[in-house]
Coordinates of C-alpha atoms in Angstrom, one line a residue:
M1 CA -54.0 15.2 -35.9
R2 CA -50.4 14.4 -37.0
P3 CA -47.8 13.6 -33.7
A4 CA -45.2 16.6 -33.5
V5 CA -42.1 16.1 -35.1
R6 CA -39.1 16.0 -32.8
P7 CA -36.4 18.4 -34.7
P8 CA -33.1 16.5 -34.4
E9 CA -30.4 17.9 -32.1
S10 CA -27.6 19.7 -33.1
P11 CA -24.1 18.6 -33.1
E12 CA -23.1 21.2 -30.7
L13 CA -25.9 20.2 -28.4
Q14 CA -24.6 16.7 -28.6
A15 CA -20.7 17.6 -28.1
R16 CA -21.8 19.6 -24.8
A17 CA -24.2 16.5 -23.5
L18 CA -20.9 14.2 -24.3
E19 CA -18.4 16.8 -22.1
H20 CA -21.0 16.7 -19.2
L21 CA -21.3 13.0 -19.2
V22 CA -17.3 12.8 -19.1
Y23 CA -17.1 15.2 -16.5
I24 CA -19.8 13.6 -14.4
R25 CA -18.1 9.9 -14.9
R26 CA -14.6 11.6 -14.1
T27 CA -15.5 13.1 -11.1
M28 CA -17.5 10.2 -9.5
E29 CA -14.1 8.3 -10.2
E30 CA -12.0 11.3 -8.2
A31 CA -14.5 11.1 -5.4
G32 CA -14.3 6.9 -5.3
S33 CA -12.0 4.9 -2.7
F34 CA -9.6 2.9 -3.7
T35 CA -10.3 -0.7 -3.0
A36 CA -7.8 -2.9 -4.5
V37 CA -5.9 -3.3 -1.6
S38 CA -5.6 -7.2 -1.0
G39 CA -6.3 -8.5 2.3
W40 CA -4.8 -12.1 1.0
A41 CA -1.7 -10.6 -0.5
Q42 CA -1.2 -9.2 3.2
V43 CA -1.6 -12.2 5.0
A44 CA 0.9 -13.8 2.6
I45 CA 3.4 -10.9 3.2
G46 CA 3.0 -11.1 6.7
A47 CA 3.8 -14.8 6.7
T48 CA 7.0 -13.9 4.5
A49 CA 7.9 -11.6 6.9
L50 CA 7.8 -13.8 9.8
L51 CA 10.0 -16.3 8.0
A52 CA 12.3 -13.4 7.2
A53 CA 12.2 -12.4 11.0
V54 CA 13.6 -15.9 11.8
L55 CA 16.4 -16.2 9.3
A56 CA 17.7 -12.4 10.0
H57 CA 17.9 -12.9 13.1
R58 CA 20.3 -16.1 12.9
Q59 CA 22.8 -14.0 10.3
H60 CA 26.0 -12.9 12.0
T61 CA 26.7 -10.1 10.1
P62 CA 24.8 -6.9 9.0
S63 CA 24.9 -7.2 5.6
G64 CA 23.7 -10.9 5.6
W65 CA 20.9 -9.6 8.3
L66 CA 20.0 -7.1 5.8
A67 CA 20.0 -8.9 2.5
V68 CA 17.4 -11.4 4.0
W69 CA 15.2 -8.1 4.4
V70 CA 15.7 -6.7 1.2
V71 CA 14.7 -10.1 -0.2
A72 CA 11.6 -10.2 1.7
A73 CA 10.8 -6.3 0.7
V74 CA 11.3 -7.3 -2.8
V75 CA 9.0 -10.5 -2.7
G76 CA 6.3 -8.6 -0.5
A77 CA 6.3 -6.3 -3.1
V78 CA 5.5 -8.8 -6.0
I79 CA 3.0 -10.1 -3.7
A80 CA 1.3 -7.1 -3.3
A81 CA 1.9 -6.2 -6.8
F82 CA 0.0 -9.2 -8.0
G83 CA -3.0 -8.9 -5.4
M84 CA -3.8 -5.6 -6.3
I85 CA -3.9 -6.2 -9.8
H86 CA -6.3 -9.9 -9.3
K87 CA -8.5 -8.1 -7.2
A88 CA -9.0 -5.0 -9.5
R89 CA -9.4 -7.2 -12.5
A90 CA -12.3 -9.2 -10.3
A91 CA -13.7 -5.9 -9.7
Q92 CA -13.4 -4.3 -13.2
A93 CA -11.2 -1.4 -11.5
S94 CA -8.5 0.4 -13.0
L95 CA -5.3 0.7 -11.2
F96 CA -4.2 4.0 -13.1
A97 CA -6.8 6.4 -12.6
G98 CA -8.8 8.3 -9.9
P99 CA -7.9 7.2 -6.1
A100 CA -6.0 4.4 -7.5
R101 CA -3.3 7.3 -8.9
R102 CA -3.3 9.3 -5.9
F103 CA -2.8 6.1 -3.7
G104 CA 0.0 5.2 -5.9
M105 CA 1.8 8.5 -5.6
S106 CA 1.1 9.0 -2.0
F107 CA 2.4 5.4 -0.9
V108 CA 5.4 5.5 -3.2
L109 CA 7.3 8.3 -1.7
P110 CA 7.4 7.6 1.3
M111 CA 8.9 4.3 -0.1
A112 CA 11.7 5.8 -2.1
A113 CA 12.5 7.8 1.1
G114 CA 13.1 4.7 2.8
G115 CA 15.1 3.4 0.3
L116 CA 17.2 6.2 0.2
L117 CA 17.8 5.7 4.0
T118 CA 18.5 2.3 3.7
F119 CA 21.5 2.7 1.3
A120 CA 22.7 5.7 3.8
F121 CA 22.6 3.8 7.1
D122 CA 24.1 0.9 5.4
R123 CA 26.9 2.6 4.1
F124 CA 27.4 4.6 7.4
G125 CA 26.9 1.5 9.8
L126 CA 23.8 2.4 11.1
H127 CA 21.9 -0.8 10.7
R128 CA 20.2 -0.4 14.4
L129 CA 18.0 2.2 13.0
L130 CA 16.9 0.4 10.3
P131 CA 14.0 -1.2 11.8
G132 CA 12.6 1.7 13.2
T133 CA 12.6 3.5 9.8
W134 CA 11.0 0.7 7.9
L135 CA 8.1 0.6 10.1
L136 CA 8.1 4.2 10.6
L137 CA 7.9 5.1 6.5
F138 CA 6.1 2.1 5.5
G139 CA 3.3 3.2 8.2
T140 CA 3.5 6.8 6.5
A141 CA 3.0 5.3 3.3
V142 CA 0.5 3.4 4.1
A143 CA -1.5 6.3 6.1
C144 CA -1.1 8.4 3.4
G145 CA -2.0 6.4 0.5
G146 CA -4.9 4.9 3.0
A147 CA -6.3 8.4 2.6
F148 CA -7.9 7.2 -0.9
S149 CA -8.7 3.8 0.3
V150 CA -11.3 2.2 2.7
R151 CA -11.0 3.4 6.2
I152 CA -9.2 0.7 7.5
V153 CA -6.2 0.8 5.7
P154 CA -4.8 4.3 7.1
V155 CA -5.7 2.6 10.8
M156 CA -3.2 0.1 9.8
G157 CA -0.6 2.8 8.8
L158 CA -1.1 4.2 11.8
C159 CA -0.3 1.3 14.0
F160 CA 2.7 1.0 12.0
M161 CA 3.9 4.2 12.9
A162 CA 3.3 3.8 16.3
L163 CA 5.7 0.6 16.2
G164 CA 8.0 2.2 14.1
G165 CA 8.8 5.1 16.8
L166 CA 9.0 2.4 19.5
A167 CA 11.4 0.3 17.7
L168 CA 13.8 3.9 17.2
F169 CA 14.4 3.7 20.9
A170 CA 14.1 0.2 21.3
A171 CA 16.9 -1.9 22.2
P172 CA 19.0 -3.0 19.4
G173 CA 18.4 -6.6 19.5
L174 CA 14.5 -6.0 19.4
G175 CA 14.9 -5.3 15.9
D176 CA 13.9 -8.7 14.1
A177 CA 11.2 -9.1 17.1
L178 CA 9.5 -5.5 16.3
L179 CA 9.6 -6.2 12.4
A180 CA 8.0 -9.6 12.9
I181 CA 5.1 -8.2 14.6
G182 CA 4.9 -5.3 12.4
F183 CA 5.6 -6.9 8.7
G184 CA 4.5 -10.0 10.2
G185 CA 1.5 -9.9 12.6
L186 CA 0.1 -6.4 11.6
L187 CA -0.1 -6.9 7.8
I188 CA -1.9 -10.7 8.6
G189 CA -4.4 -9.5 11.2
F190 CA -5.3 -6.6 9.2
G191 CA -5.2 -8.3 6.1
M192 CA -7.5 -11.0 7.2
T193 CA -9.9 -8.2 8.3
I194 CA -9.7 -6.4 5.0
A195 CA -10.1 -9.8 3.3
R196 CA -13.3 -10.4 4.9
R197 CA -14.5 -7.1 5.1
H198 CA -13.9 -5.8 1.6
G199 CA -14.1 -8.5 -0.8
G200 CA -10.5 -10.2 -0.8

């Protein structure tokens, strides 16, 4: 008895099966979480912020004070970018698809608002409001972006928001201390936790 010969699949059936596989893969990517937030990069940024707090507190003019923190922010952004790229490569994950894209969009918008408010407050001499504004909007960015990341990230964002709210109503002389607690202490503490629990 000759075995039955399986008829070849039609091109239409193969194309439909391929479409289903692409849809399944896209759905799984969208349902995942962004895990390339680098804990060790956060620790490094925190150390930079502690140094910036010391240097900024020694400045005698608002422009000098602001310059120190702007440089610290730029350095921190570079460290964060390199940290995410390194961690994403190690995990063979994309920074431009699925949760990573949503994380980026949710994070960038509050940060852009913070940059605009920094320019406006500096122009009108409202420097005492900057520490609270920075902490609050950075916390908002982390909390919103963290909705697409591991659970500890939005928790960190909420802590920054609480500290930012406190800083808005604190005495002007406490600005650098509160920035050191936030961008220094919180980033180092949460960064070490992320590095230990989530692969760096």
